[in-house]
Amino acid sequence: MPKSNPLGKHLRLVKGVYWWRKQLPEDVRWAFPTETVSSPREFKRSLKTRDPIEAQEKADQYEAIVMSRIRAAQRGDRTALDQQIVEFPAVYRQLKP
């Protein structure tokens, strides 16, 4: 049986830096295209911190923003999806507009 992640479900420590990642539901992958993958299975970003408390705070922000995008994609609300890229460029900088 795999051990639970003490950092939280979506946090990973990679070479001393925290990363956040979330598996994307299949029906909304189209809303997260990158330059290399048109329908990625997961969305991940470096939190650019070595501090676990700061990482958790940033992870909570990412979770809220990405869940909002997932809900907009499930509704088919392309206006909201485009607006998120404008409002949160640091989160979505690698997405195709």
N, CA, C and O atoms as a MOPAC input file, in Angstrom:
PM7 MOZYME 1SCF
protein

 N      0.84400 1    -1.17700 1     0.00000 1
 C      0.00000 1     0.00000 1     0.00000 1
 C      0.89200 1     1.24300 1     0.00000 1
 O      1.80000 1     1.34000 1     0.82600 1
 N      0.65200 1     2.21000 1    -0.91900 1
 C      1.50300 1     3.39300 1    -0.97500 1
 C      1.30900 1     4.27700 1     0.24700 1
 O      0.21500 1     4.37400 1     0.80300 1
 N      2.39000 1     4.91200 1     0.64600 1
 C      2.32300 1     5.83100 1     1.77400 1
 C      1.67200 1     7.13200 1     1.32500 1
 O      1.78800 1     7.52900 1     0.16600 1
 N      0.98800 1     7.79000 1     2.25400 1
 C      0.40000 1     9.07800 1     1.90300 1
 C      1.50100 1    10.13400 1     1.87300 1
 O      2.51800 1    10.01100 1     2.55600 1
 N      1.28600 1    11.15100 1     1.08600 1
 C      2.26700 1    12.22100 1     0.93100 1
 C      2.11400 1    13.19300 1     2.09500 1
 O      1.06400 1    13.82200 1     2.22400 1
 N      3.14200 1    13.33800 1     2.96000 1
 C      3.02400 1    14.25300 1     4.09400 1
 C      2.94200 1    15.71800 1     3.66700 1
 O      2.55700 1    16.57000 1     4.46800 1
 N      3.29600 1    16.01900 1     2.42700 1
 C      3.26000 1    17.38600 1     1.92900 1
 C      1.88100 1    17.78300 1     1.42100 1
 O      1.62500 1    18.96300 1     1.18300 1
 N      1.01400 1    16.83400 1     1.25600 1
 C     -0.29900 1    17.11800 1     0.69000 1
 C     -0.44100 1    16.41100 1    -0.64300 1
 O      0.54600 1    16.03900 1    -1.27700 1
 N     -1.66200 1    16.23500 1    -1.04900 1
 C     -1.97000 1    15.44200 1    -2.23500 1
 C     -1.31900 1    15.97200 1    -3.51200 1
 O     -0.90800 1    15.18600 1    -4.36500 1
 N     -1.22100 1    17.28400 1    -3.65100 1
 C     -0.75800 1    17.86200 1    -4.91000 1
 C      0.63400 1    18.47300 1    -4.83700 1
 O      1.10300 1    19.03700 1    -5.82500 1
 N      1.30400 1    18.37700 1    -3.70100 1
 C      2.64600 1    18.94300 1    -3.54900 1
 C      3.70600 1    17.86900 1    -3.69000 1
 O      3.55500 1    16.75000 1    -3.19800 1
 N      4.78600 1    18.23400 1    -4.37500 1
 C      5.92500 1    17.32800 1    -4.53100 1
 C      7.19300 1    18.13000 1    -4.30000 1
 O      7.28300 1    19.29300 1    -4.69500 1
 N      8.16700 1    17.51000 1    -3.66300 1
 C      9.46900 1    18.12500 1    -3.46600 1
 C     10.41600 1    17.53800 1    -4.50500 1
 O     10.70400 1    16.34100 1    -4.48400 1
 N     10.90000 1    18.38400 1    -5.41700 1
 C     11.77400 1    17.94800 1    -6.49400 1
 C     13.07800 1    18.73500 1    -6.40500 1
 O     13.10600 1    19.94700 1    -6.62300 1
 N     14.14300 1    18.03000 1    -6.08500 1
 C     15.46800 1    18.65500 1    -5.95600 1
 C     15.43800 1    19.86100 1    -5.02900 1
 O     16.08000 1    20.87600 1    -5.29800 1
 N     14.69500 1    19.74800 1    -3.94600 1
 C     14.66000 1    20.79500 1    -2.93100 1
 C     13.66700 1    21.91300 1    -3.17500 1
 O     13.53900 1    22.81600 1    -2.34800 1
 N     12.95400 1    21.87200 1    -4.30700 1
 C     11.97800 1    22.90800 1    -4.64000 1
 C     10.59900 1    22.26100 1    -4.72700 1
 O     10.44800 1    21.16900 1    -5.27500 1
 N      9.60300 1    22.94200 1    -4.18500 1
 C      8.24600 1    22.40600 1    -4.20500 1
 C      7.57300 1    22.65100 1    -5.54800 1
 O      7.70600 1    23.71700 1    -6.15000 1
 N      6.85100 1    21.64000 1    -5.99400 1
 C      6.04700 1    21.68700 1    -7.20800 1
 C      4.62000 1    21.36700 1    -6.84900 1
 O      4.36100 1    20.60100 1    -5.92100 1
 N      3.68000 1    21.96100 1    -7.59000 1
 C      2.26100 1    21.66200 1    -7.43900 1
 C      1.79900 1    21.01000 1    -8.72500 1
 O      2.15800 1    21.44700 1    -9.81900 1
 N      1.00900 1    19.97100 1    -8.59200 1
 C      0.45900 1    19.32900 1    -9.78600 1
 C     -0.93400 1    18.80000 1    -9.49100 1
 O     -1.25800 1    18.41800 1    -8.36700 1
 N     -1.73900 1    18.79200 1   -10.53200 1
 C     -3.11300 1    18.30100 1   -10.40300 1
 C     -3.46400 1    17.51300 1   -11.64700 1
 O     -3.26900 1    17.97800 1   -12.77000 1
 N     -3.97500 1    16.33500 1   -11.43800 1
 C     -4.44900 1    15.53000 1   -12.55600 1
 C     -5.72500 1    16.17100 1   -13.09500 1
 O     -6.60500 1    16.56000 1   -12.32800 1
 N     -5.81500 1    16.27700 1   -14.41400 1
 C     -6.96100 1    16.92800 1   -15.03700 1
 C     -8.00200 1    15.91100 1   -15.47200 1
 O     -7.66200 1    14.87300 1   -16.03900 1
 N     -9.28200 1    16.20900 1   -15.20600 1
 C    -10.33100 1    15.32700 1   -15.71400 1
 C    -10.28200 1    15.28800 1   -17.24400 1
 O     -9.98300 1    16.29500 1   -17.88600 1
 N    -10.56800 1    14.15300 1   -17.80400 1
 C    -10.46300 1    13.97300 1   -19.25200 1
 C    -11.32700 1    14.95800 1   -20.03700 1
 O    -10.93000 1    15.40300 1   -21.11300 1
 N    -12.49000 1    15.29900 1   -19.51700 1
 C    -13.40400 1    16.16800 1   -20.26300 1
 C    -12.97800 1    17.63200 1   -20.31000 1
 O    -13.58600 1    18.41300 1   -21.04300 1
 N    -11.94800 1    18.03500 1   -19.55000 1
 C    -11.51200 1    19.44100 1   -19.57100 1
 C    -10.05800 1    19.61400 1   -20.01200 1
 O     -9.53100 1    20.72600 1   -19.97700 1
 N     -9.42600 1    18.55600 1   -20.41400 1
 C     -8.01500 1    18.65600 1   -20.81100 1
 C     -7.81000 1    19.61300 1   -21.97400 1
 O     -6.74900 1    20.22700 1   -22.08800 1
 N     -8.79700 1    19.74800 1   -22.82900 1
 C     -8.71600 1    20.65700 1   -23.97200 1
 C     -8.50500 1    22.10200 1   -23.52700 1
 O     -7.99000 1    22.91000 1   -24.30000 1
 N     -8.89200 1    22.44500 1   -22.29800 1
 C     -8.79300 1    23.82300 1   -21.79200 1
 C     -7.40500 1    24.14900 1   -21.24000 1
 O     -7.16800 1    25.27000 1   -20.78900 1
 N     -6.48900 1    23.18100 1   -21.27000 1
 C     -5.14500 1    23.36800 1   -20.73600 1
 C     -4.05700 1    23.05800 1   -21.76600 1
 O     -3.05600 1    22.43600 1   -21.41000 1
 N     -4.21300 1    23.46600 1   -23.03000 1
 C     -3.19900 1    23.12100 1   -24.02800 1
 C     -1.89200 1    23.86300 1   -23.77600 1
 O     -1.90000 1    25.03000 1   -23.38500 1
 N     -0.78200 1    23.18900 1   -23.99800 1
 C      0.52800 1    23.82900 1   -23.90000 1
 C      1.15000 1    23.83000 1   -25.28700 1
 O      0.53900 1    23.37200 1   -26.25300 1
 N      2.34700 1    24.33700 1   -25.37600 1
 C      3.00500 1    24.37200 1   -26.67900 1
 C      3.40200 1    22.98800 1   -27.15500 1
 O      3.58700 1    22.77100 1   -28.35200 1
 N      3.53600 1    22.04500 1   -26.22100 1
 C      3.97500 1    20.70200 1   -26.60700 1
 C      2.87600 1    19.65200 1   -26.54900 1
 O      2.96700 1    18.63000 1   -27.22900 1
 N      1.83200 1    19.88600 1   -25.74300 1
 C      0.76900 1    18.88700 1   -25.56400 1
 C     -0.58700 1    19.57300 1   -25.69600 1
 O     -0.84700 1    20.57200 1   -25.02500 1
 N     -1.44900 1    19.04300 1   -26.55500 1
 C     -2.74900 1    19.68500 1   -26.75700 1
 C     -3.76200 1    19.35300 1   -25.66500 1
 O     -4.65500 1    20.15400 1   -25.39000 1
 N     -3.63500 1    18.18900 1   -25.04200 1
 C     -4.55700 1    17.79200 1   -23.96900 1
 C     -3.76900 1    17.09300 1   -22.85600 1
 O     -3.78700 1    15.86500 1   -22.76400 1
 N     -3.08200 1    17.86400 1   -22.01400 1
 C     -2.24600 1    17.24400 1   -20.98200 1
 C     -3.06600 1    16.51100 1   -19.92300 1
 O     -4.20100 1    16.88800 1   -19.63000 1
 N     -2.48600 1    15.47400 1   -19.36300 1
 C     -3.14900 1    14.69500 1   -18.31800 1
 C     -3.07700 1    15.38800 1   -16.96100 1
 O     -3.91200 1    15.15500 1   -16.08800 1
 N     -2.06600 1    16.24300 1   -16.79400 1
 C     -1.92600 1    16.95000 1   -15.53000 1
 C     -1.44100 1    18.37000 1   -15.78600 1
 O     -0.87000 1    18.68500 1   -16.83000 1
 N     -1.69000 1    19.20500 1   -14.79600 1
 C     -1.25500 1    20.59600 1   -14.83000 1
 C     -0.26700 1    20.73900 1   -13.69200 1
 O     -0.60400 1    20.44100 1   -12.54600 1
 N      0.95200 1    21.19200 1   -13.97800 1
 C      1.94400 1    21.30800 1   -12.91100 1
 C      2.75100 1    22.58000 1   -13.07500 1
 O      2.98100 1    23.06300 1   -14.18400 1
 N      3.17100 1    23.10600 1   -11.94200 1
 C      3.96300 1    24.31500 1   -11.91100 1
 C      4.92200 1    24.26000 1   -10.72500 1
 O      4.60600 1    23.70300 1    -9.67300 1
 N      6.10100 1    24.85300 1   -10.92000 1
 C      7.03200 1    25.00900 1    -9.80500 1
 C      6.49500 1    26.11800 1    -8.91100 1
 O      6.03400 1    27.15300 1    -9.39300 1
 N      6.55800 1    25.89300 1    -7.61900 1
 C      6.14300 1    26.92700 1    -6.67200 1
 C      7.31400 1    27.84500 1    -6.33300 1
 O      7.14300 1    28.84700 1    -5.63900 1
 N      8.50300 1    27.50000 1    -6.82300 1
 C      9.70800 1    28.32000 1    -6.67800 1
 C      9.99300 1    28.67800 1    -5.22400 1
 O     10.33800 1    29.81500 1    -4.90400 1
 N      9.84200 1    27.69400 1    -4.36300 1
 C     10.16000 1    27.89400 1    -2.95600 1
 C     10.66900 1    26.59700 1    -2.34500 1
 O     10.33100 1    25.50100 1    -2.79100 1
 N     11.47500 1    26.74800 1    -1.33300 1
 C     11.96900 1    25.59900 1    -0.57000 1
 C     11.27500 1    25.51100 1     0.78700 1
 O     11.47600 1    24.55600 1     1.53600 1
 N     10.46500 1    26.50900 1     1.09000 1
 C      9.76700 1    26.59900 1     2.37300 1
 C      8.42100 1    25.87700 1     2.30000 1
 O      7.58400 1    26.23100 1     1.47000 1
 N      8.19500 1    24.86700 1     3.15600 1
 C      6.94000 1    24.10400 1     3.05800 1
 C      5.69600 1    24.92700 1     3.37700 1
 O      4.63500 1    24.66500 1     2.81100 1
 N      5.79200 1    25.89700 1     4.25100 1
 C      4.62000 1    26.71600 1     4.58400 1
 C      4.25200 1    27.61000 1     3.40700 1
 O      3.08300 1    27.71300 1     3.03500 1
 N      5.25900 1    28.25300 1     2.82500 1
 C      5.01600 1    29.08600 1     1.64400 1
 C      4.49900 1    28.23700 1     0.48400 1
 O      3.62200 1    28.66700 1    -0.26500 1
 N      5.04300 1    27.03600 1     0.34100 1
 C      4.59700 1    26.13100 1    -0.72300 1
 C      3.12900 1    25.78800 1    -0.56200 1
 O      2.38900 1    25.76600 1    -1.54500 1
 N      2.69500 1    25.52200 1     0.65600 1
 C      1.29200 1    25.17800 1     0.89500 1
 C      0.38400 1    26.35700 1     0.57700 1
 O     -0.69400 1    26.17500 1     0.01000 1
 N      0.81300 1    27.56900 1     0.93800 1
 C      0.01800 1    28.75800 1     0.63500 1
 C     -0.12200 1    28.94200 1    -0.88300 1
 O     -1.21700 1    29.20200 1    -1.38200 1
 N      0.98300 1    28.80700 1    -1.60300 1
 C      0.93300 1    28.93300 1    -3.05300 1
 C      0.11000 1    27.80900 1    -3.67800 1
 O     -0.63400 1    28.03500 1    -4.63300 1
 N      0.24400 1    26.60900 1    -3.14200 1
 C     -0.51000 1    25.46500 1    -3.65800 1
 C     -2.01200 1    25.69500 1    -3.50700 1
 O     -2.78700 1    25.35400 1    -4.40100 1
 N     -2.42100 1    26.26900 1    -2.38600 1
 C     -3.84000 1    26.55500 1    -2.17300 1
 C     -4.35400 1    27.56100 1    -3.20500 1
 O     -5.48000 1    27.43900 1    -3.68600 1
 N     -3.52600 1    28.55800 1    -3.54400 1
 C     -3.90900 1    29.53800 1    -4.56100 1
 C     -4.03600 1    28.87200 1    -5.92700 1
 O     -5.00600 1    29.10700 1    -6.64800 1
 N     -3.06400 1    28.04600 1    -6.27900 1
 C     -3.11000 1    27.32900 1    -7.56000 1
 C     -4.35100 1    26.43900 1    -7.62700 1
 O     -5.03600 1    26.38800 1    -8.64900 1
 N     -4.62600 1    25.75200 1    -6.54300 1
 C     -5.79400 1    24.86000 1    -6.50800 1
 C     -7.07400 1    25.63900 1    -6.81100 1
 O     -7.89600 1    25.19800 1    -7.61400 1
 N     -7.24100 1    26.79000 1    -6.17300 1
 C     -8.44900 1    27.59100 1    -6.38200 1
 C     -8.54900 1    28.07600 1    -7.83000 1
 O     -9.61900 1    28.01300 1    -8.43700 1
 N     -7.44100 1    28.55500 1    -8.37600 1
 C     -7.44300 1    29.08500 1    -9.73600 1
 C     -7.71100 1    27.98200 1   -10.76000 1
 O     -8.52600 1    28.15500 1   -11.66600 1
 N     -7.03100 1    26.86400 1   -10.61300 1
 C     -7.18500 1    25.77500 1   -11.58800 1
 C     -8.55800 1    25.12400 1   -11.46700 1
 O     -9.14700 1    24.74200 1   -12.47800 1
 N     -9.07700 1    24.99200 1   -10.25100 1
 C    -10.43300 1    24.44000 1   -10.10000 1
 C    -11.46000 1    25.36700 1   -10.74700 1
 O    -12.44600 1    24.89900 1   -11.31600 1
 N    -11.23600 1    26.66200 1   -10.66200 1
 C    -12.12800 1    27.61500 1   -11.32500 1
 C    -12.09000 1    27.40600 1   -12.83800 1
 O    -13.12400 1    27.46300 1   -13.50400 1
 N    -10.89100 1    27.16300 1   -13.37800 1
 C    -10.76300 1    26.91300 1   -14.82500 1
 C    -11.43900 1    25.59900 1   -15.20500 1
 O    -12.09300 1    25.51500 1   -16.24400 1
 N    -11.28700 1    24.58900 1   -14.37900 1
 C    -11.92500 1    23.29700 1   -14.65300 1
 C    -13.44100 1    23.46500 1   -14.69500 1
 O    -14.09700 1    22.93900 1   -15.59400 1
 N    -14.00700 1    24.19700 1   -13.72300 1
 C    -15.46100 1    24.41400 1   -13.71100 1
 C    -15.91700 1    25.20200 1   -14.94200 1
 O    -16.95300 1    24.89400 1   -15.53200 1
 N    -15.13500 1    26.22900 1   -15.33000 1
 C    -15.48800 1    27.01600 1   -16.52600 1
 C    -15.44000 1    26.13600 1   -17.77200 1
 O    -16.29900 1    26.25300 1   -18.64600 1
 N    -14.45000 1    25.26400 1   -17.85800 1
 C    -14.34000 1    24.36400 1   -19.01200 1
 C    -15.50200 1    23.38400 1   -19.05100 1
 O    -16.01100 1    23.07200 1   -20.12700 1
 N    -15.92400 1    22.90200 1   -17.90400 1
 C    -17.05000 1    21.96600 1   -17.85700 1
 C    -18.34600 1    22.64800 1   -18.28600 1
 O    -19.23600 1    22.00400 1   -18.84300 1
 N    -18.45000 1    23.96000 1   -18.02400 1
 C    -19.62500 1    24.72400 1   -18.47600 1
 C    -19.50100 1    25.13600 1   -19.93700 1
 O    -20.48600 1    25.52900 1   -20.56200 1
 N    -18.27400 1    25.04600 1   -20.48400 1
 C    -18.04800 1    25.48600 1   -21.85900 1
 C    -17.92800 1    26.99600 1   -21.97400 1
 O    -18.16400 1    27.55300 1   -23.04600 1
 N    -17.56700 1    27.66800 1   -20.88800 1
 C    -17.49300 1    29.12700 1   -20.82800 1
 C    -16.11900 1    29.61600 1   -21.31100 1
 O    -15.21500 1    29.84500 1   -20.50600 1
 N    -15.97800 1    29.77000 1   -22.61100 1
 C    -14.68300 1    30.16900 1   -23.19500 1
 C    -14.29200 1    31.59300 1   -22.81500 1
 O    -13.10200 1    31.89600 1   -22.73400 1
 N    -15.25400 1    32.46400 1   -22.58400 1
 C    -14.94400 1    33.82800 1   -22.16500 1
 C    -14.22600 1    33.81500 1   -20.81600 1
 O    -13.23400 1    34.52000 1   -20.63200 1
 N    -14.71900 1    33.02600 1   -19.88700 1
 C    -14.08500 1    32.92300 1   -18.56700 1
 C    -12.69100 1    32.31100 1   -18.68600 1
 O    -11.77000 1    32.72400 1   -17.98200 1
 N    -12.53400 1    31.33300 1   -19.56900 1
 C    -11.22400 1    30.70700 1   -19.75600 1
 C    -10.21300 1    31.71900 1   -20.28900 1
 O     -9.08200 1    31.77700 1   -19.80600 1
 N    -10.61100 1    32.51500 1   -21.27900 1
 C     -9.72200 1    33.53700 1   -21.82600 1
 C     -9.38500 1    34.59000 1   -20.77100 1
 O     -8.24300 1    35.04200 1   -20.69000 1
 N    -10.36000 1    34.97700 1   -19.97600 1
 C    -10.15200 1    35.99000 1   -18.93900 1
 C     -9.16300 1    35.50500 1   -17.88200 1
 O     -8.38400 1    36.30300 1   -17.36000 1
 N     -9.17800 1    34.23200 1   -17.56300 1
 C     -8.24500 1    33.69700 1   -16.57400 1
 C     -6.80600 1    33.82500 1   -17.03800 1
 O     -5.92100 1    34.10300 1   -16.22900 1
 N     -6.55600 1    33.62900 1   -18.31300 1
 C     -5.19000 1    33.75400 1   -18.83000 1
 C     -4.71000 1    35.19300 1   -18.66700 1
 O     -3.53500 1    35.43200 1   -18.38900 1
 N     -5.62100 1    36.15100 1   -18.84000 1
 C     -5.27500 1    37.56100 1   -18.66700 1
 C     -5.06200 1    37.87900 1   -17.18200 1
 O     -4.11300 1    38.58200 1   -16.83600 1
 N     -5.92600 1    37.37300 1   -16.30800 1
 C     -5.85800 1    37.68400 1   -14.88000 1
 C     -4.71100 1    36.98700 1   -14.15800 1
 O     -4.14500 1    37.54500 1   -13.21800 1
 N     -4.36600 1    35.78800 1   -14.58100 1
 C     -3.35300 1    35.00400 1   -13.87700 1
 C     -2.24300 1    34.55600 1   -14.83600 1
 O     -2.03600 1    33.35600 1   -15.01800 1
 N     -1.52700 1    35.50900 1   -15.45000 1
 C     -0.52500 1    35.12200 1   -16.44700 1
 C      0.59100 1    34.23900 1   -15.87800 1
 O      1.11500 1    33.38800 1   -16.59800 1
 N      0.96400 1    34.41500 1   -14.62100 1
 C      2.02800 1    33.59000 1   -14.04700 1
 C      1.60800 1    32.12600 1   -13.94800 1
 O      2.44000 1    31.23000 1   -14.08400 1
 N      0.33700 1    31.88600 1   -13.71600 1
 C     -0.16800 1    30.51700 1   -13.61400 1
 C     -0.27500 1    29.88000 1   -14.99300 1
 O      0.08300 1    28.71700 1   -15.18600 1
 N     -0.77700 1    30.66600 1   -15.95700 1
 C     -1.08300 1    30.10700 1   -17.27600 1
 C     -0.09600 1    30.49600 1   -18.36500 1
 O     -0.42900 1    30.38500 1   -19.54600 1
 N      1.08900 1    30.94200 1   -18.02200 1
 C      2.03100 1    31.46600 1   -19.03000 1
 C      2.36700 1    30.47900 1   -20.11500 1
 O      2.72800 1    30.89900 1   -21.21400 1
 N      2.26700 1    29.17800 1   -19.86600 1
 C      2.61700 1    28.19900 1   -20.87800 1
 C      1.42600 1    27.71700 1   -21.69100 1
 O      1.58900 1    26.88600 1   -22.58500 1
 N      0.23500 1    28.21800 1   -21.40000 1
 C     -0.93000 1    27.80600 1   -22.16000 1
 C     -1.02600 1    28.58800 1   -23.45900 1
 O     -0.67300 1    29.76600 1   -23.52200 1
 N     -1.50700 1    27.91700 1   -24.48600 1
 C     -1.78500 1    28.61600 1   -25.74500 1
 C     -3.02100 1    29.47000 1   -25.53900 1
 O     -3.99100 1    28.99800 1   -24.94700 1
 N     -3.02000 1    30.72300 1   -26.01200 1
 C     -4.22900 1    31.56400 1   -25.87600 1
 C     -5.33400 1    31.09200 1   -26.79400 1
 O     -6.41600 1    31.67900 1   -26.81000 1

